[in-house]
Coordinates of C-alpha atoms and ligand atoms in Angstrom, one line a residue:
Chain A
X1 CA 51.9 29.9 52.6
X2 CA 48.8 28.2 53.8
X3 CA 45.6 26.5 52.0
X4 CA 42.1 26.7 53.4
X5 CA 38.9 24.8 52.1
X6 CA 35.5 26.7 52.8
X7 CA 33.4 24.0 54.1
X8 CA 30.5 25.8 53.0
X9 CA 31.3 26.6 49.5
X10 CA 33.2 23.5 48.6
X11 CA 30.8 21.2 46.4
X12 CA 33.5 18.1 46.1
X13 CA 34.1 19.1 42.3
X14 CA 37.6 17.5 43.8
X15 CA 39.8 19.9 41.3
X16 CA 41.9 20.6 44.5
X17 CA 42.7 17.2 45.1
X18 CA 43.2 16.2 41.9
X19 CA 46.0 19.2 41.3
X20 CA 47.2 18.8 44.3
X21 CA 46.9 15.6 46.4
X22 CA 49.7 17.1 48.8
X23 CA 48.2 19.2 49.8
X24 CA 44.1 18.6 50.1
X25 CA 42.3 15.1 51.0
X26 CA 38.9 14.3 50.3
X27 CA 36.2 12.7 52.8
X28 CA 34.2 9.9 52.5
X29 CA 31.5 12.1 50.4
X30 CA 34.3 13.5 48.0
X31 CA 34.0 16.8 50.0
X32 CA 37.7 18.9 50.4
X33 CA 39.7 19.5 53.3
X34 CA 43.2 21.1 53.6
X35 CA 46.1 18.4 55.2
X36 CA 47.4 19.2 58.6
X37 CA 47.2 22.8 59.5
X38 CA 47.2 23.2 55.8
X39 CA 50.9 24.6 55.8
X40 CA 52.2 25.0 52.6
X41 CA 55.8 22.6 52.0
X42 CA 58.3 24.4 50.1
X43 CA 58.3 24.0 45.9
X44 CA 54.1 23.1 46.8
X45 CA 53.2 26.8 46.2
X46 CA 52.7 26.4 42.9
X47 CA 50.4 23.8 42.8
X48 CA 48.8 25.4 45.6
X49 CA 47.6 28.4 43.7
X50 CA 46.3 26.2 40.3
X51 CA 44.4 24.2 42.7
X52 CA 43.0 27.6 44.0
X53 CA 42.5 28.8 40.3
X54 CA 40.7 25.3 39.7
X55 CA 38.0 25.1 42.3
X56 CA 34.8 26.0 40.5
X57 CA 33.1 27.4 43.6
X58 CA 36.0 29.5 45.2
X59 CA 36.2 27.3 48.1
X60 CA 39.9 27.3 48.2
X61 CA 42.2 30.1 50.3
X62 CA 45.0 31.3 50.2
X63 CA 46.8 32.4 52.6
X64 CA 50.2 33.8 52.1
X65 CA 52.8 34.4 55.0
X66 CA 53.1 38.4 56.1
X67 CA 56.6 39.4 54.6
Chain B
X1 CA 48.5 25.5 21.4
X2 CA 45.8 25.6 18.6
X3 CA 44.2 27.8 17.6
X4 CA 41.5 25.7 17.2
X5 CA 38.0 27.9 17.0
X6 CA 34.8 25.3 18.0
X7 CA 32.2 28.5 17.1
X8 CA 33.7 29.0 14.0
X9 CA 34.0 26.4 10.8
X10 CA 36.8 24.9 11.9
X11 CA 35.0 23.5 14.8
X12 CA 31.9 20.9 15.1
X13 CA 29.4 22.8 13.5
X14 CA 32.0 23.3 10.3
X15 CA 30.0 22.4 7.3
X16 CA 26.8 23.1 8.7
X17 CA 24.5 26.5 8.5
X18 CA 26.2 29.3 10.7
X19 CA 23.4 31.0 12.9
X20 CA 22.8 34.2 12.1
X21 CA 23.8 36.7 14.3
X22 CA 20.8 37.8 17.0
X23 CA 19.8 41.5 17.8
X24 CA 21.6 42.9 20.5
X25 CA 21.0 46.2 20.6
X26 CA 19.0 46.2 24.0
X27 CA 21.1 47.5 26.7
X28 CA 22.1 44.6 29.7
X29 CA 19.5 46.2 32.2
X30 CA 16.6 46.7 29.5
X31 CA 14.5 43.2 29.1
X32 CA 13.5 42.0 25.8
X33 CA 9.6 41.5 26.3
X34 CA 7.9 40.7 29.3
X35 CA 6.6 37.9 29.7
X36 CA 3.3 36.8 29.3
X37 CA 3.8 33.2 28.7
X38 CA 2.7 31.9 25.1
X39 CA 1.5 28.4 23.4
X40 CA 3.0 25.6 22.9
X41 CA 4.9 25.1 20.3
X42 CA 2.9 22.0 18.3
X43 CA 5.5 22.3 15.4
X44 CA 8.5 24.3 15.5
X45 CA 8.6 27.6 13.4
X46 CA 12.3 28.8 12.5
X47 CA 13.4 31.7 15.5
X48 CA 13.2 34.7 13.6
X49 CA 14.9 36.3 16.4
X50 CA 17.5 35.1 19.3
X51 CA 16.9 37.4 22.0
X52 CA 13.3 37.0 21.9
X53 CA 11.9 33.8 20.6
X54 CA 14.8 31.4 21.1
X55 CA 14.7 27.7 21.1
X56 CA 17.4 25.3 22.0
X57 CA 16.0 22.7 19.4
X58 CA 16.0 24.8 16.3
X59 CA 18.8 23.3 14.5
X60 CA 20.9 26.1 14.2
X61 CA 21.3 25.7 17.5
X62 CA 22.0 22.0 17.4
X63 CA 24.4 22.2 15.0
X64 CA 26.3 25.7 16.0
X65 CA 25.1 27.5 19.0
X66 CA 28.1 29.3 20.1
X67 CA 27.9 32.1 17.5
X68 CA 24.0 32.7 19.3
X69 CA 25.2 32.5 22.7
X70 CA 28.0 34.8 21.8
X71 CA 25.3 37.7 20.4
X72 CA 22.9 36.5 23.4
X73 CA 26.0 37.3 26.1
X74 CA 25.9 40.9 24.5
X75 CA 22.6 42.2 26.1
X76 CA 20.1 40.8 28.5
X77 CA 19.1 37.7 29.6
X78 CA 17.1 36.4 26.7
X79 CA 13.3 35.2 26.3
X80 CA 11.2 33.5 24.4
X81 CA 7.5 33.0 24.7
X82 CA 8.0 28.8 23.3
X83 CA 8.2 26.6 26.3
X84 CA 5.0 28.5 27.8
X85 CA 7.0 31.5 28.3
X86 CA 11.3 30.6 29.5
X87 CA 14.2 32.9 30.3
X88 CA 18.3 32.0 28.6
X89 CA 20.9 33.5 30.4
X90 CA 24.2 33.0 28.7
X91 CA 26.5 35.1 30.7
X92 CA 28.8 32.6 33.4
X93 CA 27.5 35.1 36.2
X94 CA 23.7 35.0 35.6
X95 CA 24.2 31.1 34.9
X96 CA 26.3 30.8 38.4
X97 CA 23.6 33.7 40.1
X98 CA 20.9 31.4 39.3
X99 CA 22.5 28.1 40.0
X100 CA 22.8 29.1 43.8
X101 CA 19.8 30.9 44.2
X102 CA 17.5 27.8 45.1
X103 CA 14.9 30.2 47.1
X104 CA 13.9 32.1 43.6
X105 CA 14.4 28.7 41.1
X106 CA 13.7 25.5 42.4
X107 CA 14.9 22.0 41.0
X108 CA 11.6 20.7 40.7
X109 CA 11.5 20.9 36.4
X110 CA 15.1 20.5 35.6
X111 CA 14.0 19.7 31.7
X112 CA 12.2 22.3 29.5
X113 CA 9.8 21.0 27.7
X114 CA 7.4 22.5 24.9
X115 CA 4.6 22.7 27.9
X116 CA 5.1 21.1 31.1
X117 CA 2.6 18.1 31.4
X118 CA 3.2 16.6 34.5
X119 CA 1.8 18.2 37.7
X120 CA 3.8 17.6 40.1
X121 CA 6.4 16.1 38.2
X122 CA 7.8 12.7 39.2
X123 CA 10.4 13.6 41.4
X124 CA 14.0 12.1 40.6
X125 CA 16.0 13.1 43.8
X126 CA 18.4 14.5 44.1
X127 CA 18.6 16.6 41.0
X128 CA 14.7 17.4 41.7
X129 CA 15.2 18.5 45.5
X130 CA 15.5 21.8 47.0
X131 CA 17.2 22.6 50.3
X132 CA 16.5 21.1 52.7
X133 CA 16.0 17.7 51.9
X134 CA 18.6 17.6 48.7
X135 CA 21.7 17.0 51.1
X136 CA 20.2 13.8 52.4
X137 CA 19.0 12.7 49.4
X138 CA 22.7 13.3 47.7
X139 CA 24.6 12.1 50.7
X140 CA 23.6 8.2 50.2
X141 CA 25.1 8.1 46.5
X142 CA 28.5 10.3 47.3
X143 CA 30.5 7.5 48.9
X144 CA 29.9 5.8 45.6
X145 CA 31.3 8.1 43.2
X146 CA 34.3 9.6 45.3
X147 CA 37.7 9.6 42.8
X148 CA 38.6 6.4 45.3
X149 CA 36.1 4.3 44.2
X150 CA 35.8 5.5 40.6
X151 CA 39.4 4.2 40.5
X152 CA 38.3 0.9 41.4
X153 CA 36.5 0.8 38.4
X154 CA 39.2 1.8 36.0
X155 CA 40.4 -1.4 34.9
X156 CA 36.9 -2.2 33.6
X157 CA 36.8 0.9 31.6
X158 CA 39.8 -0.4 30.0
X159 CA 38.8 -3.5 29.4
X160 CA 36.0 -2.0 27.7
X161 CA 37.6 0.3 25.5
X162 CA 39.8 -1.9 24.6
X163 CA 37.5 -4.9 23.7
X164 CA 35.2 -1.7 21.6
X165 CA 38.0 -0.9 19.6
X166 CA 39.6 -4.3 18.6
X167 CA 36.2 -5.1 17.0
X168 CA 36.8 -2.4 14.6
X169 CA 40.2 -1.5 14.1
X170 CA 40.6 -3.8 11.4
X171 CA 38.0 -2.3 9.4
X172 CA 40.3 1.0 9.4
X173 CA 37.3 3.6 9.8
X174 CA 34.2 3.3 12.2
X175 CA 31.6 5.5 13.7
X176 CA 33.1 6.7 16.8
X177 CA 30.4 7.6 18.1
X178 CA 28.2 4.6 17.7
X179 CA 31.0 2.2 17.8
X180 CA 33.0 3.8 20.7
X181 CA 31.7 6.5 22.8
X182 CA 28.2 5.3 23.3
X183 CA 28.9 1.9 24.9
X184 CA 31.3 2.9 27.3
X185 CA 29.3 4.9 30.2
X186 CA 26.1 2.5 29.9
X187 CA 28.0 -0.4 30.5
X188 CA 29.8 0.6 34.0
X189 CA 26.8 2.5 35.3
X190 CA 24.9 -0.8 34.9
X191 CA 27.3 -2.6 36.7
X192 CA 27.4 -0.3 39.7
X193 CA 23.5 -0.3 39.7
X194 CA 23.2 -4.2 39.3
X195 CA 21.2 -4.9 36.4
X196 CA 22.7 -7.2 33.0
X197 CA 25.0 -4.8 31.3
X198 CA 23.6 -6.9 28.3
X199 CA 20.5 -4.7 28.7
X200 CA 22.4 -1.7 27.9
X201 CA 20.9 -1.0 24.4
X202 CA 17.5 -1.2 26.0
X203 CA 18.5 1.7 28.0
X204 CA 20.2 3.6 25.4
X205 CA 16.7 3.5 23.4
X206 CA 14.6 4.8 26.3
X207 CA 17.3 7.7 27.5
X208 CA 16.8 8.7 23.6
X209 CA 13.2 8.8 24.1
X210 CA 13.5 10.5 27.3
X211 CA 15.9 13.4 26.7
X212 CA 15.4 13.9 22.8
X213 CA 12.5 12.6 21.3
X214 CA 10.5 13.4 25.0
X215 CA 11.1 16.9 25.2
X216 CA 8.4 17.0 22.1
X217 CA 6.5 14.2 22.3
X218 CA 4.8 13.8 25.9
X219 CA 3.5 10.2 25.5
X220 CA 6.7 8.8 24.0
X221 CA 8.7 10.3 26.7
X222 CA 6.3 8.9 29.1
X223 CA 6.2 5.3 28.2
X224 CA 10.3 5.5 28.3
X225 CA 10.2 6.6 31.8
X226 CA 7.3 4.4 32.9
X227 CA 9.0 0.7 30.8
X228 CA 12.2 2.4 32.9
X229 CA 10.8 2.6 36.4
X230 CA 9.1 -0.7 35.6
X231 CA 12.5 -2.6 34.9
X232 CA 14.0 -1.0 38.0
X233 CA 10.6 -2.7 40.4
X234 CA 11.5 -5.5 38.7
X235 CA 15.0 -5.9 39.9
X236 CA 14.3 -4.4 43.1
X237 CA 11.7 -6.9 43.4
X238 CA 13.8 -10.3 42.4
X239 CA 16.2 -8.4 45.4
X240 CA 13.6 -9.1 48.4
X241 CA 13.6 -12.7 46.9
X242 CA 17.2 -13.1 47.4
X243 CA 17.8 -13.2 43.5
X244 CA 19.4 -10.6 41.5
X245 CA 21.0 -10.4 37.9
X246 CA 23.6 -8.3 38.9
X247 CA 26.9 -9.2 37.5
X248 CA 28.7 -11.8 39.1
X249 CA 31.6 -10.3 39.7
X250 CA 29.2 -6.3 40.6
X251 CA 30.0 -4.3 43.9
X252 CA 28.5 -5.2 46.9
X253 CA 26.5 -3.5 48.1
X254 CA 25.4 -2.0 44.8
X255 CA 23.7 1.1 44.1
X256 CA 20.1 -0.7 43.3
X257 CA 20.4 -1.8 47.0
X258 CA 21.7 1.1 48.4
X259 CA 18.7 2.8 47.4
X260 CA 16.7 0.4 48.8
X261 CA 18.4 0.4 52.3
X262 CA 18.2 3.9 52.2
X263 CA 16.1 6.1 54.5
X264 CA 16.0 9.6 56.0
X265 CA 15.5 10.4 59.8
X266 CA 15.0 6.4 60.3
X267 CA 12.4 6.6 57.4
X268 CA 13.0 4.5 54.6
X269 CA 12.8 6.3 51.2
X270 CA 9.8 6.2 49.5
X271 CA 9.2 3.4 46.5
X272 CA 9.0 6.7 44.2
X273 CA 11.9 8.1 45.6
X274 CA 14.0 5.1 44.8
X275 CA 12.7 4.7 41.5
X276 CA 13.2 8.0 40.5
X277 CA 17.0 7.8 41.9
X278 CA 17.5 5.2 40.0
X279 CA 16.3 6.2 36.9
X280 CA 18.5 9.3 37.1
X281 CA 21.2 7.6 37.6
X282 CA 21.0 5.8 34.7
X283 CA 19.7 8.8 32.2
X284 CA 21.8 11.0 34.0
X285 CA 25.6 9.3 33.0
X286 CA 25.3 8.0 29.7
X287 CA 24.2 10.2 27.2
X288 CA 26.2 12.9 29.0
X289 CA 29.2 10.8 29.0
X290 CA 28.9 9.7 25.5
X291 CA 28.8 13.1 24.1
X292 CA 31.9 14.1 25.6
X293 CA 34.1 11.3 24.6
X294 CA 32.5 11.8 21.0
X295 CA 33.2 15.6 21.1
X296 CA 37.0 14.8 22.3
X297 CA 37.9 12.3 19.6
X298 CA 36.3 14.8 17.6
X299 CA 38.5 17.7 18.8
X300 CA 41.0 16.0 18.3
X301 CA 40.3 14.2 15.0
X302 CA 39.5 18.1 13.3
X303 CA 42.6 19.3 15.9
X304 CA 46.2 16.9 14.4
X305 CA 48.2 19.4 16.0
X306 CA 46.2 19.2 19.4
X307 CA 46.2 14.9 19.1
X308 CA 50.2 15.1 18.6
X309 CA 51.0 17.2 21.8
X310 CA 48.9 15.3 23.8
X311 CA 50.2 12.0 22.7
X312 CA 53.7 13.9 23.4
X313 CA 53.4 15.1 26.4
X314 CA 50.7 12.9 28.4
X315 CA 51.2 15.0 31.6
X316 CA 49.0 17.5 29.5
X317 CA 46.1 14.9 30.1
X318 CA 44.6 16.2 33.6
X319 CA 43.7 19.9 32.3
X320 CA 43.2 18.5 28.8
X321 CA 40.2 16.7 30.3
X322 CA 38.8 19.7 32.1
X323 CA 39.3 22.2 29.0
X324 CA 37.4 19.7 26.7
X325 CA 34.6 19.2 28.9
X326 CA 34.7 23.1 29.2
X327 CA 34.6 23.7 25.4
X328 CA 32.5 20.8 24.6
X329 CA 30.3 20.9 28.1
X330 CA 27.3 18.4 27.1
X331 CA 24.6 19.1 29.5
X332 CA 21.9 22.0 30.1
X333 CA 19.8 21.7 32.1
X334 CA 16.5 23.9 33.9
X335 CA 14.8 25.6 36.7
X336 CA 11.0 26.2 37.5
X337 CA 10.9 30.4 39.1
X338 CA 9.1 29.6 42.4
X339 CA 8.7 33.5 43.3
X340 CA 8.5 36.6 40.9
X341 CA 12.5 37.8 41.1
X342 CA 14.1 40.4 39.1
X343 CA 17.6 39.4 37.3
X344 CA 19.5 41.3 35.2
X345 CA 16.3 43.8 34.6
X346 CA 14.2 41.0 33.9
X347 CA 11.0 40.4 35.3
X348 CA 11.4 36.4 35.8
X349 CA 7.2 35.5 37.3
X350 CA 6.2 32.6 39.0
X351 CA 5.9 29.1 37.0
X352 CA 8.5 30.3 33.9
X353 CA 11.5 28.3 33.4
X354 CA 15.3 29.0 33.1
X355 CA 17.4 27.2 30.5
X356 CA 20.2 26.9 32.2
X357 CA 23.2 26.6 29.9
X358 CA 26.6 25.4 31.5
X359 CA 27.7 25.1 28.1
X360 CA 27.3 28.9 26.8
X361 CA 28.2 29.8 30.7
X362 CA 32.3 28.3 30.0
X363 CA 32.1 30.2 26.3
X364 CA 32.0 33.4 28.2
X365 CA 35.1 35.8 27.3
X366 CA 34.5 37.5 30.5
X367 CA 35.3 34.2 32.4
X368 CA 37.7 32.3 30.2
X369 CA 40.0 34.5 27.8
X370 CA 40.2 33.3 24.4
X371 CA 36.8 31.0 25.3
X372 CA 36.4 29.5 22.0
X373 CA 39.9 28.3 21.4
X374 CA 40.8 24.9 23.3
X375 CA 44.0 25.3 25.6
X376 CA 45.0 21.9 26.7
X377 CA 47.3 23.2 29.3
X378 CA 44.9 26.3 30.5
X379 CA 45.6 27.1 33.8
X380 CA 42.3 28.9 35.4
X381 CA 39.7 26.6 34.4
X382 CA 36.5 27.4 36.9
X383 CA 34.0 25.8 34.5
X384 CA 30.8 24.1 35.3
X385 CA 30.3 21.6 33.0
X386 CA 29.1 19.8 36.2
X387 CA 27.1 22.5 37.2
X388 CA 28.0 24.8 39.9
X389 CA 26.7 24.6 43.5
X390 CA 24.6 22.1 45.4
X391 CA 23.5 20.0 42.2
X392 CA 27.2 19.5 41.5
X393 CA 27.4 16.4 39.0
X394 CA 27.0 13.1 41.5
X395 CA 29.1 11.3 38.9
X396 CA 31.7 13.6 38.1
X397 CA 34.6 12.0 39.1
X398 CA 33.2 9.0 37.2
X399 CA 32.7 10.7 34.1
X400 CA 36.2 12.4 34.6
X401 CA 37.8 8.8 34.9
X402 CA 35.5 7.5 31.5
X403 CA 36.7 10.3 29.4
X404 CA 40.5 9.8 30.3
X405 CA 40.4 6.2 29.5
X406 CA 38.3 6.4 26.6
X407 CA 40.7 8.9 24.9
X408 CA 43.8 7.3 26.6
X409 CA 42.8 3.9 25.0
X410 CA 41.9 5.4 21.2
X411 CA 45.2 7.2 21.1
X412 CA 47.0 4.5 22.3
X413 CA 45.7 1.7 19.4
X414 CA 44.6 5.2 17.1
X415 CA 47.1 8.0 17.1
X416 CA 46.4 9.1 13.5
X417 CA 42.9 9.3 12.2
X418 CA 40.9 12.2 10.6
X419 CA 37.1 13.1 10.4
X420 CA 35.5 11.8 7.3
X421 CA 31.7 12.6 6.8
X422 CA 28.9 14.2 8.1
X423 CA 28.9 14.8 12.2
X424 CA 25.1 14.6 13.3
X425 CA 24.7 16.3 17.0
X426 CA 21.7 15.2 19.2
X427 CA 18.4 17.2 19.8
X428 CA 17.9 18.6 23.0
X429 CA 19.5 19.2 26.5
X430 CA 22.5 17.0 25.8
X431 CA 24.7 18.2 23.3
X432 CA 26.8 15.4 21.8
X433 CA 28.1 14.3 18.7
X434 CA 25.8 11.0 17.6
X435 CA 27.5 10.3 14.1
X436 CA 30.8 11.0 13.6
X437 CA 32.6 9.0 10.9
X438 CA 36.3 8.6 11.1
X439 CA 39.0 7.1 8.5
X440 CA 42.2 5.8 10.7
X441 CA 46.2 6.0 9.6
Ligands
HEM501 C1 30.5 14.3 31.1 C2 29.5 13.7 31.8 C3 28.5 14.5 32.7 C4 28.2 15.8 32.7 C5 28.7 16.9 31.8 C6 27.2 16.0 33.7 C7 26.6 17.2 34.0 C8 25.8 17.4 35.1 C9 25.3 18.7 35.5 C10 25.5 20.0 34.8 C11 24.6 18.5 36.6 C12 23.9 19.6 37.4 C13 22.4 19.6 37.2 C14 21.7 20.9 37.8 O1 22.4 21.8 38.2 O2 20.5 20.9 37.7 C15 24.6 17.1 36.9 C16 24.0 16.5 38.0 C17 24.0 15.2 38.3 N1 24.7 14.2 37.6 FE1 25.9 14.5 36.0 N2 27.0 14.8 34.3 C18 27.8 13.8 33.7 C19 27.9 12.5 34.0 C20 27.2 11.9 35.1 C21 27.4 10.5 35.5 C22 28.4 9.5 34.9 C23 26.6 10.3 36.5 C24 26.4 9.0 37.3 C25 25.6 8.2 37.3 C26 25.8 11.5 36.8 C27 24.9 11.7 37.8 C28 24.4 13.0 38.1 C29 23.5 13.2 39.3 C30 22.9 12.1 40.2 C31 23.2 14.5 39.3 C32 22.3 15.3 40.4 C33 23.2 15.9 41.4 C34 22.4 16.8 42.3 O3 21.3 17.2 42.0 O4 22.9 17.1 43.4 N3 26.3 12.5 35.9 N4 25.4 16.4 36.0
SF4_502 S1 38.0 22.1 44.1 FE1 36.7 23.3 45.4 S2 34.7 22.5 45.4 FE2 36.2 21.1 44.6 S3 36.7 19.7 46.2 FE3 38.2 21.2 46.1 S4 37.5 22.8 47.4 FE4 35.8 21.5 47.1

């Protein structure tokens, strides 16, 4: 699984970050941006998705691996 | 869970007039009335009907809206001819439609007024800017309010609380709102702006002739925002002296001179720019603020069973926060249409306004199931209490931090208490308990 943060959408409501700080980082304006290549550690997934369900302006992706 | 129901009498509102329910029998496509735009209203007559002559001060609304919004959701996007003609969409899709369509509804009257006085209107940037200046003009406060540097402030907050609460405790009751809530956001945003945070009554008098007693009363609400621009030239002018009556130990730089050091394309922002930054800064965090730490130790004073988990499982806290400020979202605010558009089967014209409720928006069933019962553990929770797109809530991380030490602190020092008396809510865009009595143990 992999997170994504739509630069263009994302508003810095910083709901990601605050669900999961794993796994997004914020900028020096409090705008979102997925960590690394925004790969997904094992037992994250989770938190991955109810940062997903959180972000008010559907910035945050997610990508799941092909089966 | 509770099954705690805000919109009906066990909520705030409980004790006070339901509102009867509105018409809805128009279909969603099908607009009330046209608009023609109407007068003034001098004194206000009782809405006789929701969908077509509604008005967010009636005190129905005040004291209960979500029953209205909850008929208004039902058909189209409502009207009223008060406010010189003004549109009230209700639904979370219209509200987020509108919010992100800044070429049909522009920023520049983000306050409905019974007629709109001031031609152009001061600008207060960057809640007042369109694309494409609002970036710039948001961009110099962000690094200011980003969760980081909130957290630096934290302790503070604590301090406060905690210094707010041991001068009443022993008393065993006190207003909570007057006592508590209202003295915690005024303090720190003084501090980050620079100015004595003994002044902070002064400001708490001229936000309430701003925001309440303003929206009515055009020279009242003028002298507040003139004595407030006048305080801020004051200390922007003791700063080109070298002098300032910041706090001792205030941030550096802090936000007073930020503003003042700040300029686009090499072009330093204009005195009215900074002064109308500043004074949004300061209206724009404390009577918010205030009203949701008074709606929360309300919740949760009307809610035992809601207090007792918390206080049991504290992890609970982070979407505790968000679902109060969803059920209890303080702050509507407005647009000015800037070209004829057609929404919902509504003819919006030129020069009308949009209420623009965030607060009925995160009551919509369609959006949040079970919308009027508060879920401290809820799990999708989209809402935009902070609004939703490019005027996102500068301070929201700040308010976020506030409202987790304020009701960390009470629960700590009071776990038990109850409501005990009459809750008064404010008048107008922010919608906030303002009395709200409370026995402890
Ligand atoms: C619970 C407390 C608060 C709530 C519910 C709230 C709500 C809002 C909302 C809904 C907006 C969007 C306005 C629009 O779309 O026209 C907004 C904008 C804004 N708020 Fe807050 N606010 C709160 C606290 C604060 C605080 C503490 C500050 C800091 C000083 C602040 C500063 C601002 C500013 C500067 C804007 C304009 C942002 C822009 O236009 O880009 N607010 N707020
Ligand atoms: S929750 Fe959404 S809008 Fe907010 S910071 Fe994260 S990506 Fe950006």
């Amino acid at each position: 699984m992999k997170v994504r943060v739509d630069p263009e959408r994302c508003e810095g409501h910083s709901r990601c970050h605050a669900l999961a700080p794993e796994l997004f980082a914020l900028d020096d304006f409090g705008n979102a941006a997925a960590i690394g290549d925004g790969a997904v550690p094992p037992g994250l997934e989770e938190k991955a998705r109810l940062a997903a369900a959180n972000c008010p302006e559907y910035a945050v992706e997610i990508v799941e691996d092909a089966e | 869970m509770s099954d705690s129901k805000p919109g009906s009498g066990a909520g705030p509102g409980a004790g006070s007039q339901a509102a009867p329910p509105a018409e809805a029998g128009a279909g969603a496509q099908t607009c009330p009335v046209s608009g023609q735009g109407g007068h003034p209203a001098v004194e206000r007559p009782p809405v006789t009907d929701w969908r077509t002559d509604w008005d967010h001060l009636d005190p129905r609304w005040r004291d209960n809206p979500f029953p209205i919004w909850d008929e208004l959701r039902k058909g189209p996007i409502a009207r009223t001819e008060r406010f010189e003609g003004a549109w009230l969409p209700t639904r979370y899709e219209d509200v987020k439609a509108i919010a992100y369509d800044t070429e049909h509804f522009t920023s520049r009257r983000i306050v409905l007024r019974h007629r709109k006085y001031e031609d152009p209107p001061l600008p207060a940037p960057p809640i007042t800017s369109d694309p494409p200046e609002h970036k710039a003009h948001k961009q110099v406060l962000l690094p200011f309010f980003t969760p980081q540097e909130v957290g630096k402030l934290e302790p503070m907050a604590r301090r406060i609380c905690r210094g707010l609460i041991d001068d009443f405790i022993a008393d065993g009751s006190c207003d909570a709102a007057q006592q508590y809530a209202r003295h915690i956001p005024v303090r720190i945003i003084a501090y980050m702006l620079g100015v004595p945070v003994k002044d902070s009554d002064l400001f708490i008098r001229w936000i309430h002739e701003i925001l309440e007693v303003g929206i009515v009363d055009d020279e009242i609400g003028k002298n507040a925002t003139k004595a407030m621009r006048d305080y801020f030239r004051h200390h922007i002018a003791l700063r080109k002296e070298g002098r300032s009556e910041a706090e001792p130990d205030g941030p550096e730089p802090d936000l007073i001179r930020v503003m003042m050091d700040g300029s686009l394309n090499g072009v330093p922002f204009e005195e009215n720019h900074v002064l109308g930054t500043l004074n949004l800064l300061m209206i724009a965090g404390i009577d918010t603020t205030w009203s949701s730490i008074g709606a929360a130790i309300l919740h949760f004073g009307r809610h035992p069973d809601d207090r007792r988990r918390l206080i049991e499982e504290p992890d609970l806290m982070p979407t505790a926060i968000e679902e109060l400020l969803r059920a209890y979202s303080p702050v509507t605010m407005a647009r000015e249409i800037k070209k004829d558009v057609t929404m919902g089967g509504c003819p919006m014209k030129q020069g009308e306004m949009v209420l623009l409720s965030f607060p009925a928006a995160n009551r919509d069933p369609a959006m949040f199931p079970d919308a009027d019962r508060v879920v401290l553990d809820r799990q999708e929770n989209r809402h935009g209490a902070f609004g939703l797109g490019i005027h996102r809530c500068v301070g929201s991380n700040l308010a976020r931090m506030e409202l987790r030490v304020a009701i960390e602190e009470w629960l700590k020092r009071i776990p038990d208490y109850r409501v005990d008396g009459e809750v008064r809510w404010s008048d107008g865009t922010v919608r906030g308990p303002r009395t709200l009595p409370v026995v402890f143990g």
